[in-house]
Every structure is written in C-alpha cells, then in structure tokens.
PDB file of N, CA and C in Angstrom:
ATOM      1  N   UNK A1238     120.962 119.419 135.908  1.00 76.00           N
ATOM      2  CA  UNK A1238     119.564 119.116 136.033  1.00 76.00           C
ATOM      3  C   UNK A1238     118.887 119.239 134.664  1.00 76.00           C
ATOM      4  N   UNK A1239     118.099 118.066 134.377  1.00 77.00           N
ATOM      5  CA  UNK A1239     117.448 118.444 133.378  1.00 77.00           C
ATOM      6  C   UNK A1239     116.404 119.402 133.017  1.00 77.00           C
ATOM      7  N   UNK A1240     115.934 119.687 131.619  1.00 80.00           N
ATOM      8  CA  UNK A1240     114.615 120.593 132.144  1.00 80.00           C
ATOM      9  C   UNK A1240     113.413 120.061 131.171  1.00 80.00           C
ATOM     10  N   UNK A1241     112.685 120.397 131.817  1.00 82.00           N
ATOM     11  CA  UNK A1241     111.339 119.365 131.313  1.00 82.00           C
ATOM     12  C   UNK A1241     110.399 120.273 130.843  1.00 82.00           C
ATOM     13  N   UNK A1242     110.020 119.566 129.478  1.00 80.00           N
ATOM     14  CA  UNK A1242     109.229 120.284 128.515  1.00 80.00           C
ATOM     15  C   UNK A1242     107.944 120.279 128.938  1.00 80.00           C
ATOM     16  N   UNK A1243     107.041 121.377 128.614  1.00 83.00           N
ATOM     17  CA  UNK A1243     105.124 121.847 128.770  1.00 83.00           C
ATOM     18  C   UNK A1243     104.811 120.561 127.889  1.00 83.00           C
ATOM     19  N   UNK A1244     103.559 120.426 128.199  1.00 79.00           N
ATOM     20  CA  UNK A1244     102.442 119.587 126.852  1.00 79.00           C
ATOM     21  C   UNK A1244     102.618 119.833 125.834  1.00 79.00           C
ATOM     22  N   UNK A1245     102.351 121.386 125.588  1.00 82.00           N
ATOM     23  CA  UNK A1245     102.136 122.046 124.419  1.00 82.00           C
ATOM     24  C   UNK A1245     104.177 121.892 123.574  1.00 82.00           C
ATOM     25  N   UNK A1246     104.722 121.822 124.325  1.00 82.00           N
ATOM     26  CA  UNK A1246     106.100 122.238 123.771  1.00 82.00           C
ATOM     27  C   UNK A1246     106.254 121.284 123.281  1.00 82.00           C
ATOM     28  N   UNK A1247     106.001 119.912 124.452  1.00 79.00           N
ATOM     29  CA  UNK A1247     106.246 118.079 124.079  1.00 79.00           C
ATOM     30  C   UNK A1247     105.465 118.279 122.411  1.00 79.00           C
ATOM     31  N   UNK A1248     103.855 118.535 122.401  1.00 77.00           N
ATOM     32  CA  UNK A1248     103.347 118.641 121.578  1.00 77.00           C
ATOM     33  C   UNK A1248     104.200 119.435 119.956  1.00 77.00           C
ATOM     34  N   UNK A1249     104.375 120.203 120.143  1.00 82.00           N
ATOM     35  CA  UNK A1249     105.249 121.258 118.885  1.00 82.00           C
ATOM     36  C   UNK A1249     105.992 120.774 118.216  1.00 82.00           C
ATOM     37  N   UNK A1250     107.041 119.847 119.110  1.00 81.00           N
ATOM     38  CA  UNK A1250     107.865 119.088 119.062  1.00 81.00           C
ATOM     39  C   UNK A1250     107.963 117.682 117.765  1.00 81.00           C
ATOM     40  N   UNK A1251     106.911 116.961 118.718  1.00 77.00           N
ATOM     41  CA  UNK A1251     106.256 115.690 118.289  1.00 77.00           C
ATOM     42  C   UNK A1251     105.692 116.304 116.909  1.00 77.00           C
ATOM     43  N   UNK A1252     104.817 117.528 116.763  1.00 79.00           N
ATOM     44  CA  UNK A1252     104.201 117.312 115.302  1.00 79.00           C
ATOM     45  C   UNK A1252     105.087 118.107 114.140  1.00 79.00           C
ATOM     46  N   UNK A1253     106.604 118.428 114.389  1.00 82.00           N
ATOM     47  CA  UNK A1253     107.522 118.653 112.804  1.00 82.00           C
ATOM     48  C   UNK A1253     108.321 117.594 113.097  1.00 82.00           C
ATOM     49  N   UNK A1254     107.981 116.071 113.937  1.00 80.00           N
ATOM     50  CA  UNK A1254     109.100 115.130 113.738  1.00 80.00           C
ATOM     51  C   UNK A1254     107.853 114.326 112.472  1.00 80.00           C
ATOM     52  N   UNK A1255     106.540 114.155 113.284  1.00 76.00           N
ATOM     53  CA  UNK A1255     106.048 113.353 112.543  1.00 76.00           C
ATOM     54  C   UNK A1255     105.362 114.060 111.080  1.00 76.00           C
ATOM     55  N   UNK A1256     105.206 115.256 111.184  1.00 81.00           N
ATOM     56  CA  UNK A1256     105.486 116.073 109.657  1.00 81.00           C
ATOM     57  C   UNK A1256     106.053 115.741 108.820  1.00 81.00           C
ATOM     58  N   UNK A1257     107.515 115.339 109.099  1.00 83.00           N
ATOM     59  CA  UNK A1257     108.361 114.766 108.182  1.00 83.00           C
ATOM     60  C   UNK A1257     108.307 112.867 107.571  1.00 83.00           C
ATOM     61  N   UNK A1258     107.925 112.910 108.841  1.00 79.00           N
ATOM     62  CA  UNK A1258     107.396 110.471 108.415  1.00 79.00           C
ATOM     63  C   UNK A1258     106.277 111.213 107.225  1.00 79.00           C
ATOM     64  N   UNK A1259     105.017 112.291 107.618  1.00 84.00           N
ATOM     65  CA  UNK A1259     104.400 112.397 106.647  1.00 84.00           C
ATOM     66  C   UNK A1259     104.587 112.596 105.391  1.00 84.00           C
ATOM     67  N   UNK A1260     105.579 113.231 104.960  1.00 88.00           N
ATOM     68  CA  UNK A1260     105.948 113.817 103.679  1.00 88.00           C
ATOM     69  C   UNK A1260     106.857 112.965 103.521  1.00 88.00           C
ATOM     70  N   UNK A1261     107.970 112.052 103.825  1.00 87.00           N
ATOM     71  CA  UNK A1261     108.396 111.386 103.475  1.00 87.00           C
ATOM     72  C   UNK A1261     107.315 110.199 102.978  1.00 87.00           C
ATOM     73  N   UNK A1262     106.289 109.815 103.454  1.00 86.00           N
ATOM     74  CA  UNK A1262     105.433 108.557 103.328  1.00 86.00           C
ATOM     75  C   UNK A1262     104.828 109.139 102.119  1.00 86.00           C
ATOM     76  N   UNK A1263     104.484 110.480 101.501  1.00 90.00           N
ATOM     77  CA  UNK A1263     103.664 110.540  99.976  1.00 90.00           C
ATOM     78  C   UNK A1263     104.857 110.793  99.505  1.00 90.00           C
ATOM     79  N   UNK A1264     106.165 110.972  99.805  1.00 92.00           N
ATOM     80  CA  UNK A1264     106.798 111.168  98.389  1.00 92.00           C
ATOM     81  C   UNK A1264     106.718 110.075  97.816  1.00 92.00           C
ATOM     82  N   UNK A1265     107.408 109.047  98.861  1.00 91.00           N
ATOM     83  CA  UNK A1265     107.776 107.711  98.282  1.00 91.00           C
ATOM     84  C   UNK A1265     106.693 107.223  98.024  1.00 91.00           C
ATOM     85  N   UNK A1266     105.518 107.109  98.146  1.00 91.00           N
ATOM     86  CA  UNK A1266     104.278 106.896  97.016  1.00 91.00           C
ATOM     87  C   UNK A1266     103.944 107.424  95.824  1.00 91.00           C
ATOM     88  N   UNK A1267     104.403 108.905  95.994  1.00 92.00           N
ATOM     89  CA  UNK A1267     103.960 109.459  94.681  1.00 92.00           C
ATOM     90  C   UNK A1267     105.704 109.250  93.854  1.00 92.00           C
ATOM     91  N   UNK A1268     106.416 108.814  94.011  1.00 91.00           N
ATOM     92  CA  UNK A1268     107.558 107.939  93.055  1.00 91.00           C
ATOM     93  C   UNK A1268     106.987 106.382  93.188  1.00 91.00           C
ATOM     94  N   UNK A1269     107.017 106.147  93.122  1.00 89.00           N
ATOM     95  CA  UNK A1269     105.834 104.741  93.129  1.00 89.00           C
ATOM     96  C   UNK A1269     105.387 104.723  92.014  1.00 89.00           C
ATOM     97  N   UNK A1270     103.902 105.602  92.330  1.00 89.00           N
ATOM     98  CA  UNK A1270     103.266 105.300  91.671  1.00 89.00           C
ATOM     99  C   UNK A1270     103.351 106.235  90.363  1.00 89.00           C
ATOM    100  N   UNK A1271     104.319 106.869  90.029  1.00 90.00           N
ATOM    101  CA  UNK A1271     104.791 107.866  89.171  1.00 90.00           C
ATOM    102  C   UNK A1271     105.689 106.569  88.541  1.00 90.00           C
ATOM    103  N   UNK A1272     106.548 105.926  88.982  1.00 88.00           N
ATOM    104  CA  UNK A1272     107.485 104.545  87.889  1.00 88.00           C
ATOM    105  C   UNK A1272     105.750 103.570  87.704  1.00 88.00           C
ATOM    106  N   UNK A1273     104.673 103.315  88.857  1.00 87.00           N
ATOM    107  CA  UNK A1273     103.921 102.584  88.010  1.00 87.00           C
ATOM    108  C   UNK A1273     102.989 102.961  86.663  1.00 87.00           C
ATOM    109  N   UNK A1274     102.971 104.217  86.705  1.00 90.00           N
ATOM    110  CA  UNK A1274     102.036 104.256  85.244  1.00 90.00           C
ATOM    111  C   UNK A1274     102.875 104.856  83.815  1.00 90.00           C
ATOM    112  N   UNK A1275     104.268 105.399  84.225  1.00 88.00           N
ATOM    113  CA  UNK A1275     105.230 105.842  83.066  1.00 88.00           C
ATOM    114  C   UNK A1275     105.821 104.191  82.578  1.00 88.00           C
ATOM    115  N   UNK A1276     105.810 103.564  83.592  1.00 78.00           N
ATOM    116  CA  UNK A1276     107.005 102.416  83.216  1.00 78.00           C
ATOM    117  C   UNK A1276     106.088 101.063  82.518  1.00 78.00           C
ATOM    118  N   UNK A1277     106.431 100.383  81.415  1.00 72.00           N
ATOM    119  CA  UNK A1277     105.350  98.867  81.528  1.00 72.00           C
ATOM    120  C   UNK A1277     106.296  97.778  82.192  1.00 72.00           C
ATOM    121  N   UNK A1278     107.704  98.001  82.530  1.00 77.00           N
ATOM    122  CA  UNK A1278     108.662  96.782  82.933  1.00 77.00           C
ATOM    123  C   UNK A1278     108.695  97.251  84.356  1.00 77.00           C
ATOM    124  N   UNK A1279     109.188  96.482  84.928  1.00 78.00           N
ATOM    125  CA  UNK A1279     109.174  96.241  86.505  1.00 78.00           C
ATOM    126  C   UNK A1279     108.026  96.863  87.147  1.00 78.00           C
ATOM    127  N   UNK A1280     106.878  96.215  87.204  1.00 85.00           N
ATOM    128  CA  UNK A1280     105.806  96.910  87.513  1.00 85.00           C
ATOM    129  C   UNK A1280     105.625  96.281  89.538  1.00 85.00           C
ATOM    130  N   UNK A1281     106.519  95.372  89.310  1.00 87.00           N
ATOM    131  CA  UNK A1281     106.609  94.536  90.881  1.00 87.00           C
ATOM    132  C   UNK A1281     106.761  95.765  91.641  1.00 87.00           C
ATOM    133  N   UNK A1282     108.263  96.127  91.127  1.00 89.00           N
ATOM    134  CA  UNK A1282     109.440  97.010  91.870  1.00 89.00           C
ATOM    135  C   UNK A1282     109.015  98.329  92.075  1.00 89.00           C
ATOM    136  N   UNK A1283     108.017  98.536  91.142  1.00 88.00           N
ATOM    137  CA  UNK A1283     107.245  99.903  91.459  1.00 88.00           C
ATOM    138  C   UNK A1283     105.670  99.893  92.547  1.00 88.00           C
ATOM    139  N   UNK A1284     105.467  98.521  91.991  1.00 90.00           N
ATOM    140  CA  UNK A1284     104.510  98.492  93.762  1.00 90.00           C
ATOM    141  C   UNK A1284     104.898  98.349  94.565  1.00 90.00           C
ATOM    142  N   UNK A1285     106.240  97.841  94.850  1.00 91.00           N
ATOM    143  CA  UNK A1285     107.333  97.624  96.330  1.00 91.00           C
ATOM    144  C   UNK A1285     107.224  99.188  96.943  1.00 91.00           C
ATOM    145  N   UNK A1286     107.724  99.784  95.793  1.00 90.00           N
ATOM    146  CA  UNK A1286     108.022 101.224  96.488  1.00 90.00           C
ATOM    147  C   UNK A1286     106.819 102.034  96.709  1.00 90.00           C
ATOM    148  N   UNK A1287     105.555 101.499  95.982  1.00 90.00           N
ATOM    149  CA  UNK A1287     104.115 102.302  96.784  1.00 90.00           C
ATOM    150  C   UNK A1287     104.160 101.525  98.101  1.00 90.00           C
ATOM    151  N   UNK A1288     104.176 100.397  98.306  1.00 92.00           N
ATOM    152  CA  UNK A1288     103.633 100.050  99.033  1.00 92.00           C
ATOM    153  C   UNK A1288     104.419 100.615 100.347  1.00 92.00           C
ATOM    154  N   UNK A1289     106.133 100.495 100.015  1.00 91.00           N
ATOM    155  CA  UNK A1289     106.901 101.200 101.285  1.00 91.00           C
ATOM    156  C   UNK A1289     106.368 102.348 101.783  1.00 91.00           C
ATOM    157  N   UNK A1290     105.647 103.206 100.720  1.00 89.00           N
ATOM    158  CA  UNK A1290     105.280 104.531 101.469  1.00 89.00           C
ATOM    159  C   UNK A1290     104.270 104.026 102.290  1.00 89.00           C
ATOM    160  N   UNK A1291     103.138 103.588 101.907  1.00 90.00           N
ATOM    161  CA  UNK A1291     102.187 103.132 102.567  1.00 90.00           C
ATOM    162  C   UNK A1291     102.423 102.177 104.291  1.00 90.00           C
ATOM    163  N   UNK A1292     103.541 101.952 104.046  1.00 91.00           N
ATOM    164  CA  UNK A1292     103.630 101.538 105.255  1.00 91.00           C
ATOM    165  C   UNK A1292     104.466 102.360 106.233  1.00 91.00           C
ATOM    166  N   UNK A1293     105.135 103.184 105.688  1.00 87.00           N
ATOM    167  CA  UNK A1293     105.261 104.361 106.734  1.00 87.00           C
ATOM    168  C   UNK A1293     104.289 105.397 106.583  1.00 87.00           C
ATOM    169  N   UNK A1294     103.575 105.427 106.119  1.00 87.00           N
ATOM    170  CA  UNK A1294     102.203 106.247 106.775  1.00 87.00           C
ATOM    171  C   UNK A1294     101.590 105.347 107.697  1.00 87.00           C
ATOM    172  N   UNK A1295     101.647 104.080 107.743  1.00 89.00           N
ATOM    173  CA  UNK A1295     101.054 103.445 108.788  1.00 89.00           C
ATOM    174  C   UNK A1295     101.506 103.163 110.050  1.00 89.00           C
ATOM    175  N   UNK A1296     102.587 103.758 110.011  1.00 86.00           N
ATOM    176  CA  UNK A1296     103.833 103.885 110.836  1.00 86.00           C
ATOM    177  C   UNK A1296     103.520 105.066 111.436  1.00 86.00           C
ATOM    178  N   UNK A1297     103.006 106.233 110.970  1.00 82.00           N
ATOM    179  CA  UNK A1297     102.706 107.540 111.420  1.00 82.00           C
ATOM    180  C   UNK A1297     101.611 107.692 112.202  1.00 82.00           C
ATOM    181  N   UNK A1298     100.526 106.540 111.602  1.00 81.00           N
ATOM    182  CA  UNK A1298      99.662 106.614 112.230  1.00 81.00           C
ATOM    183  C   UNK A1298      99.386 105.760 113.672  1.00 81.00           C
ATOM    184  N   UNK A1299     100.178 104.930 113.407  1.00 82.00           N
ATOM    185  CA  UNK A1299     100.795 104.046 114.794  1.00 82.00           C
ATOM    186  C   UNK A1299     101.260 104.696 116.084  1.00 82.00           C
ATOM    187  N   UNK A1300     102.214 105.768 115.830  1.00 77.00           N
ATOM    188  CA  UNK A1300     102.786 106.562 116.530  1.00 77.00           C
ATOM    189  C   UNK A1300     102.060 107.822 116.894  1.00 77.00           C
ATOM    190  N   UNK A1301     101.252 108.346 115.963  1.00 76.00           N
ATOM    191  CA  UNK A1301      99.808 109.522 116.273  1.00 76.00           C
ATOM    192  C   UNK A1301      98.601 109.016 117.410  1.00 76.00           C
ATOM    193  N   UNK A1302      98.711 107.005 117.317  1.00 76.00           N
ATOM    194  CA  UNK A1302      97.638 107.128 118.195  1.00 76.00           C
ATOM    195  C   UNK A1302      97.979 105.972 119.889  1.00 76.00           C
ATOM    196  N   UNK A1303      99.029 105.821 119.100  1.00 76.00           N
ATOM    197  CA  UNK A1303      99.915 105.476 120.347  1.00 76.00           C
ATOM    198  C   UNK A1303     100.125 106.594 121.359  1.00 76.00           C
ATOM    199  N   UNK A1304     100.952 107.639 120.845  1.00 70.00           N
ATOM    200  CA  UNK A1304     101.183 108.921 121.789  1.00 70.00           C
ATOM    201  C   UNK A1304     100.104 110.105 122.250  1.00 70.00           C
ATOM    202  N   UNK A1305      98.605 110.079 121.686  1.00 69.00           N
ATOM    203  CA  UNK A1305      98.053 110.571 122.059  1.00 69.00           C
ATOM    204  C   UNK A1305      96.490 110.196 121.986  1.00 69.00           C
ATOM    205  N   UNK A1306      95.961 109.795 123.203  1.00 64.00           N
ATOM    206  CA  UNK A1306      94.420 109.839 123.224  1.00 64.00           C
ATOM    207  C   UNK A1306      93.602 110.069 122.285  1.00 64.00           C
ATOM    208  N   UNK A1307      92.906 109.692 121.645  1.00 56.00           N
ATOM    209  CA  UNK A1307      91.798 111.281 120.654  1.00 56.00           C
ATOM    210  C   UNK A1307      90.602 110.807 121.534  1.00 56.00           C
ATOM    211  N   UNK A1308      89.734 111.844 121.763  1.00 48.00           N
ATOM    212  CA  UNK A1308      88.697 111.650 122.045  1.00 48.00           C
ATOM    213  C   UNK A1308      87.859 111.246 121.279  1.00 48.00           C
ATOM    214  N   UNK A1309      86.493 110.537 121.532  1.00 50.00           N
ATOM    215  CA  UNK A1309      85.799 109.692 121.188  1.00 50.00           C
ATOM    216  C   UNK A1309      84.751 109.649 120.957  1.00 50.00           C
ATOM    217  N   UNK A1310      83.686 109.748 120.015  1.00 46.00           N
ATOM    218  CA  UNK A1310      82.737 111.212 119.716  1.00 46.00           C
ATOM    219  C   UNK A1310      81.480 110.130 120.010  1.00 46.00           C
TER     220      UNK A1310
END
C-alpha cells in the first residue's frame, strides 16, 4: 500500500526540488553574463547561455504557478 503525503510534506518537498531549477537558473546566468562582459568574441554564445538561464527560471515559474493557487489581492 502506498502512503500518501500531508500538504505541508507535498509542500517541503516541492520547494528543495524547485530550489534547485532556482539556483541552477542564476548560475547559468551569472556564467553568461560573466563570458558577456570579460569576453569581446563570441558575444552570441554568451547571450545563448544568459538567455538559457532565463528560461529556466521561466520554467520555475511555470511550475510555481501551475502547482499552486496564489491568492489574489
């Protein structure tokens, strides 16, 4: 039999998975944008990789408001 997790546990859970999309999403921005202002050559290849972070933070935030309500002021 399985056993089934509280809110709060589901909750605990859910926020050190998406902790980690978070900190993964500024590293890879702040290497980004750390090759865009040291480097003057491949300045493409260094907005590729801001921009990847940026889109897994948007990814985080997809999944923050997908899985939970916020109330609505």
């Amino acid at each position: 039999m399985k056993r089934h997790l509280t809110k709060s546990e589901e909750f605990d859970i859910m926020k050190m998975v998406l902790d980690k999309f978070l900190w993964l999403g500024i590293a890879i921005m702040g290497y980004g944008f750390f090759r865009l202002v040291s480097s003057t050559e491949n300045a493409f290849y260094s907005f590729l990789i801001l921009m990847a972070g940026i889109v897994i933070l948007l990814v985080f935030m997809a999944i923050l408001i997908k899985e939970y309500e916020f109330m609505k002021a």
